[in-house]
PDB file of C-alpha atoms in Angstrom:
ATOM      1  CA  GLN Z  23       7.517  -3.533 -14.548  1.00 50.00           C
ATOM      2  CA  ASN Z  24       6.367  -7.128 -14.096  1.00 59.00           C
ATOM      3  CA  ILE Z  25       4.678  -8.264 -10.922  1.00 66.00           C
ATOM      4  CA  GLU Z  26       5.621 -11.791  -9.842  1.00 69.00           C
ATOM      5  CA  GLU Z  27       3.325 -14.058  -7.909  1.00 88.00           C
ATOM      6  CA  LYS Z  28       3.780 -17.631  -6.678  1.00 92.00           C
ATOM      7  CA  TYR Z  29       1.033 -20.273  -6.586  1.00 93.00           C
ATOM      8  CA  THR Z  30       0.845 -24.013  -6.064  1.00 91.00           C
ATOM      9  CA  VAL Z  31      -0.675 -26.457  -8.534  1.00 92.00           C
ATOM     10  CA  ASN Z  32      -3.537 -26.897  -6.033  1.00 91.00           C
ATOM     11  CA  GLU Z  33      -4.633 -23.249  -5.968  1.00 92.00           C
ATOM     12  CA  SER Z  34      -7.121 -21.425  -8.146  1.00 94.00           C
ATOM     13  CA  ILE Z  35      -5.664 -18.226  -9.561  1.00 94.00           C
ATOM     14  CA  HIS Z  36      -7.826 -15.111  -9.725  1.00 94.00           C
ATOM     15  CA  LEU Z  37      -6.774 -12.489 -12.256  1.00 94.00           C
ATOM     16  CA  GLN Z  38      -8.376  -9.113 -11.764  1.00 94.00           C
ATOM     17  CA  ILE Z  39      -8.307  -5.910 -13.739  1.00 94.00           C
ATOM     18  CA  GLN Z  40      -9.827  -2.570 -12.887  1.00 94.00           C
ATOM     19  CA  PHE Z  41     -10.335   0.120 -15.501  1.00 91.00           C
ATOM     20  CA  GLU Z  42     -12.361   3.250 -16.037  1.00 91.00           C
ATOM     21  CA  ILE Z  43     -14.531   4.120 -19.023  1.00 88.00           C
ATOM     22  CA  VAL Z  44     -14.496   7.892 -19.410  1.00 89.00           C
ATOM     23  CA  GLU Z  45     -16.805   8.099 -22.431  1.00 85.00           C
ATOM     24  CA  GLN Z  46     -19.564   5.831 -23.679  1.00 81.00           C
ATOM     25  CA  SER Z  47     -18.047   2.819 -25.390  1.00 73.00           C
ATOM     26  CA  LYS Z  48     -19.591   1.040 -28.330  1.00 73.00           C
ATOM     27  CA  ALA Z  49     -18.062  -2.311 -27.471  1.00 80.00           C
ATOM     28  CA  MET Z  50     -15.238  -3.005 -25.021  1.00 85.00           C
ATOM     29  CA  ASN Z  51     -13.814  -6.391 -24.080  1.00 90.00           C
ATOM     30  CA  VAL Z  52     -11.061  -7.629 -21.791  1.00 93.00           C
ATOM     31  CA  ARG Z  53      -8.807 -10.521 -22.779  1.00 94.00           C
ATOM     32  CA  PHE Z  54      -6.111 -12.342 -20.812  1.00 97.00           C
ATOM     33  CA  PHE Z  55      -3.306 -14.295 -22.511  1.00 97.00           C
ATOM     34  CA  LEU Z  56      -1.257 -16.959 -20.729  1.00 97.00           C
ATOM     35  CA  THR Z  57       2.128 -17.757 -22.301  1.00 97.00           C
ATOM     36  CA  THR Z  58       5.395 -19.448 -21.403  1.00 96.00           C
ATOM     37  CA  PRO Z  59       8.646 -17.460 -21.156  1.00 96.00           C
ATOM     38  CA  ASN Z  60       9.629 -18.743 -24.609  1.00 95.00           C
ATOM     39  CA  GLY Z  61       6.417 -17.428 -26.177  1.00 95.00           C
ATOM     40  CA  VAL Z  62       4.155 -20.495 -26.341  1.00 96.00           C
ATOM     41  CA  LEU Z  63       0.534 -19.393 -25.959  1.00 97.00           C
ATOM     42  CA  LEU Z  64      -1.305 -21.803 -23.650  1.00 96.00           C
ATOM     43  CA  PHE Z  65      -4.642 -20.047 -23.986  1.00 96.00           C
ATOM     44  CA  SER Z  66      -6.444 -16.744 -24.047  1.00 96.00           C
ATOM     45  CA  SER Z  67      -9.760 -15.920 -22.458  1.00 95.00           C
ATOM     46  CA  ILE Z  68     -12.106 -13.048 -23.250  1.00 92.00           C
ATOM     47  CA  ASP Z  69     -15.127 -11.700 -21.396  1.00 90.00           C
ATOM     48  CA  ASN Z  70     -17.334 -11.727 -24.524  1.00 84.00           C
ATOM     49  CA  LEU Z  71     -19.643 -14.504 -23.282  1.00 76.00           C
ATOM     50  CA  VAL Z  72     -20.469 -12.443 -20.203  1.00 74.00           C
ATOM     51  CA  THR Z  73     -20.855  -9.171 -22.098  1.00 67.00           C
ATOM     52  CA  GLU Z  74     -22.700 -10.548 -25.151  1.00 65.00           C
ATOM     53  CA  LYS Z  75     -26.109  -9.647 -23.677  1.00 64.00           C
ATOM     54  CA  THR Z  76     -25.177  -5.954 -23.788  1.00 60.00           C
ATOM     55  CA  SER Z  77     -23.124  -6.160 -26.997  1.00 62.00           C
ATOM     56  CA  ALA Z  78     -20.190  -5.253 -24.731  1.00 65.00           C
ATOM     57  CA  GLN Z  79     -21.373  -1.633 -24.534  1.00 78.00           C
ATOM     58  CA  ARG Z  80     -19.905   0.085 -21.507  1.00 83.00           C
ATOM     59  CA  LYS Z  81     -21.440   2.991 -19.675  1.00 85.00           C
ATOM     60  CA  ILE Z  82     -19.150   5.573 -18.132  1.00 89.00           C
ATOM     61  CA  GLY Z  83     -17.782   4.269 -14.843  1.00 90.00           C
ATOM     62  CA  LEU Z  84     -15.270   2.125 -13.013  1.00 93.00           C
ATOM     63  CA  TYR Z  85     -15.175  -1.583 -13.891  1.00 91.00           C
ATOM     64  CA  THR Z  86     -13.562  -4.507 -12.099  1.00 94.00           C
ATOM     65  CA  GLU Z  87     -13.353  -7.879 -13.848  1.00 94.00           C
ATOM     66  CA  THR Z  88     -12.074 -11.125 -12.401  1.00 95.00           C
ATOM     67  CA  VAL Z  89     -11.342 -14.362 -14.211  1.00 95.00           C
ATOM     68  CA  THR Z  90     -10.347 -17.591 -12.471  1.00 95.00           C
ATOM     69  CA  ILE Z  91      -7.823 -20.122 -13.718  1.00 96.00           C
ATOM     70  CA  PRO Z  92      -8.996 -23.285 -11.969  1.00 95.00           C
ATOM     71  CA  LYS Z  93      -6.713 -25.188  -9.662  1.00 93.00           C
ATOM     72  CA  GLU Z  94      -5.196 -28.377 -11.028  1.00 91.00           C
ATOM     73  CA  LEU Z  95      -4.881 -27.023 -14.559  1.00 95.00           C
ATOM     74  CA  LEU Z  96      -1.326 -25.674 -14.854  1.00 94.00           C
ATOM     75  CA  ASP Z  97       1.846 -27.661 -14.279  1.00 93.00           C
ATOM     76  CA  GLU Z  98       4.922 -26.423 -12.457  1.00 93.00           C
ATOM     77  CA  GLY Z  99       6.693 -23.620 -14.243  1.00 93.00           C
ATOM     78  CA  THR Z 100       6.754 -19.945 -15.031  1.00 95.00           C
ATOM     79  CA  TYR Z 101       3.919 -18.315 -16.949  1.00 96.00           C
ATOM     80  CA  LEU Z 102       3.426 -14.789 -18.265  1.00 96.00           C
ATOM     81  CA  ILE Z 103       0.107 -12.982 -18.378  1.00 96.00           C
ATOM     82  CA  SER Z 104      -0.789 -10.244 -20.831  1.00 96.00           C
ATOM     83  CA  VAL Z 105      -3.974  -8.189 -20.716  1.00 96.00           C
ATOM     84  CA  GLU Z 106      -5.756  -6.547 -23.623  1.00 95.00           C
ATOM     85  CA  LEU Z 107      -8.574  -4.018 -23.557  1.00 92.00           C
ATOM     86  CA  CYS Z 108     -10.072  -3.915 -27.007  1.00 88.00           C
ATOM     87  CA  ASN Z 109     -12.887  -2.401 -28.973  1.00 83.00           C
ATOM     88  CA  ALA Z 110     -14.782  -5.392 -30.362  1.00 76.00           C
ATOM     89  CA  ALA Z 111     -15.999  -3.313 -33.318  1.00 77.00           C
ATOM     90  CA  ASP Z 112     -12.477  -2.176 -34.228  1.00 80.00           C
ATOM     91  CA  VAL Z 113      -9.684  -4.443 -32.949  1.00 77.00           C
ATOM     92  CA  THR Z 114      -7.062  -1.922 -34.064  1.00 83.00           C
ATOM     93  CA  GLN Z 115      -8.254   0.165 -31.119  1.00 84.00           C
ATOM     94  CA  SER Z 116      -6.773  -1.817 -28.273  1.00 90.00           C
ATOM     95  CA  VAL Z 117      -4.444  -1.400 -25.340  1.00 91.00           C
ATOM     96  CA  ILE Z 118      -2.165  -4.312 -24.455  1.00 94.00           C
ATOM     97  CA  ALA Z 119      -0.128  -4.741 -21.281  1.00 94.00           C
ATOM     98  CA  LYS Z 120       2.245  -7.459 -22.492  1.00 95.00           C
ATOM     99  CA  ASP Z 121       3.701  -9.847 -19.907  1.00 95.00           C
ATOM    100  CA  CYS Z 122       2.567  -7.591 -17.058  1.00 93.00           C
ATOM    101  CA  LEU Z 123       2.357 -10.455 -14.571  1.00 93.00           C
ATOM    102  CA  VAL Z 124       4.777 -13.328 -14.059  1.00 94.00           C
ATOM    103  CA  MET Z 125       3.471 -16.385 -12.205  1.00 94.00           C
ATOM    104  CA  LYS Z 126       5.524 -19.202 -10.822  1.00 95.00           C
ATOM    105  CA  ILE Z 127       3.577 -22.394 -10.250  1.00 94.00           C
ATOM    106  CA  ILE Z 128       5.134 -24.845  -7.821  1.00 91.00           C
ATOM    107  CA  ASP Z 129       4.297 -28.406  -6.838  1.00 88.00           C
ATOM    108  CA  ASP Z 130       3.988 -28.517  -3.073  1.00 86.00           C
ATOM    109  CA  ARG Z 131       3.939 -32.340  -3.316  1.00 85.00           C
ATOM    110  CA  LEU Z 132       0.940 -32.638  -1.024  1.00 82.00           C
ATOM    111  CA  PRO Z 133      -0.954 -35.925  -1.392  1.00 81.00           C
ATOM    112  CA  PHE Z 134      -4.145 -34.482  -2.865  1.00 79.00           C
ATOM    113  CA  GLY Z 135      -5.293 -32.805  -6.053  1.00 81.00           C
ATOM    114  CA  VAL Z 136      -3.945 -34.179  -9.297  1.00 84.00           C
ATOM    115  CA  ARG Z 137      -0.873 -35.627  -7.572  1.00 84.00           C
ATOM    116  CA  GLY Z 138      -2.938 -37.803  -5.230  1.00 85.00           C
ATOM    117  CA  ASN Z 139      -0.747 -40.519  -3.783  1.00 86.00           C
ATOM    118  CA  TRP Z 140       1.842 -40.351  -6.615  1.00 85.00           C
ATOM    119  CA  PRO Z 141       5.186 -39.961  -4.776  1.00 86.00           C
ATOM    120  CA  ASN Z 142       7.462 -39.625  -7.798  1.00 86.00           C
ATOM    121  CA  ARG Z 143       8.503 -36.706  -9.987  1.00 86.00           C
ATOM    122  CA  TRP Z 144       5.662 -35.462 -12.160  1.00 84.00           C
ATOM    123  CA  PRO Z 145       6.362 -35.498 -15.929  1.00 85.00           C
ATOM    124  CA  ALA Z 146       7.235 -32.068 -17.304  1.00 84.00           C
ATOM    125  CA  GLY Z 147       4.441 -30.407 -19.241  1.00 85.00           C
ATOM    126  CA  LEU Z 148       2.643 -27.115 -19.541  1.00 89.00           C
ATOM    127  CA  MET Z 149      -0.615 -28.327 -18.107  1.00 89.00           C
ATOM    128  CA  ARG Z 150      -1.541 -30.727 -15.339  1.00 88.00           C
ATOM    129  CA  PRO Z 151      -5.307 -30.954 -15.593  1.00 89.00           C
ATOM    130  CA  LYS Z 152      -7.332 -33.024 -13.215  1.00 86.00           C
ATOM    131  CA  LEU Z 153      -9.223 -35.075 -15.745  1.00 84.00           C
ATOM    132  CA  GLU Z 154     -12.132 -37.307 -14.889  1.00 86.00           C
ATOM    133  CA  TRP Z 155     -11.217 -40.972 -15.025  1.00 86.00           C
ATOM    134  CA  HIS Z 156     -13.609 -43.923 -14.909  1.00 87.00           C
ATOM    135  CA  ILE Z 157     -12.290 -47.409 -14.297  1.00 88.00           C
ATOM    136  CA  GLN Z 158     -14.405 -50.463 -14.830  1.00 90.00           C
ATOM    137  CA  GLN Z 159     -13.210 -53.877 -13.822  1.00 88.00           C
ATOM    138  CA  THR Z 160     -14.823 -56.842 -15.492  1.00 90.00           C
ATOM    139  CA  GLU Z 161     -14.510 -60.396 -14.280  1.00 87.00           C
ATOM    140  CA  VAL Z 162     -12.986 -62.606 -16.932  1.00 81.00           C
ATOM    141  CA  PRO Z 163     -14.875 -65.893 -17.095  1.00 79.00           C
ATOM    142  CA  ARG Z 164     -12.647 -68.798 -16.305  1.00 79.00           C
ATOM    143  CA  ALA Z 165     -12.405 -71.432 -18.957  1.00 73.00           C
ATOM    144  CA  THR Z 166     -14.238 -74.494 -17.844  1.00 67.00           C
ATOM    145  CA  ILE Z 167     -13.235 -77.903 -19.018  1.00 68.00           C
ATOM    146  CA  ALA Z 168     -15.928 -80.455 -19.043  1.00 65.00           C
ATOM    147  CA  VAL Z 169     -14.698 -83.960 -18.664  1.00 65.00           C
ATOM    148  CA  ALA Z 170     -17.094 -86.594 -19.860  1.00 62.00           C
ATOM    149  CA  SER Z 171     -16.778 -90.022 -18.460  1.00 60.00           C
ATOM    150  CA  GLU Z 172     -18.012 -92.968 -20.390  1.00 61.00           C
ATOM    151  CA  SER Z 173     -18.344 -96.334 -18.943  1.00 56.00           C
ATOM    152  CA  LEU Z 174     -16.699 -99.031 -20.885  1.00 57.00           C
ATOM    153  CA  SER Z 175     -18.475-102.269 -20.646  1.00 53.00           C
TER     154      SER Z 175
END
């Protein structure tokens, strides 16, 4: 059964999984997939950069992992999250919970974040990242006309 959550475009989203390792693991990784309802994969993220120091080896025990999707990244819409626990040494040994979470992202139309002071409808898209903009204004030199006066004698 899918769990549905609602967030605004101005909220960070924390995805958390808890699992138990019951026997020593050679290499275990967690991966999240974010897709649209019609199957477009926006991105996937895996914990391998955090676990690379230990070669992803897991001792017996209970593990909790949290990954954060930063605020001001996703646009309004519905997104599905799948989770995969996989053996990095043998990817055929994996467990996938497909589309186990449904998220609805809404635009609360508050005048901050990516929207800022934009009062109009936001263009439809899958992402609404807050990108860094730099604006430089340069004075344009005015054309000067030199008028020479000659005396006629």
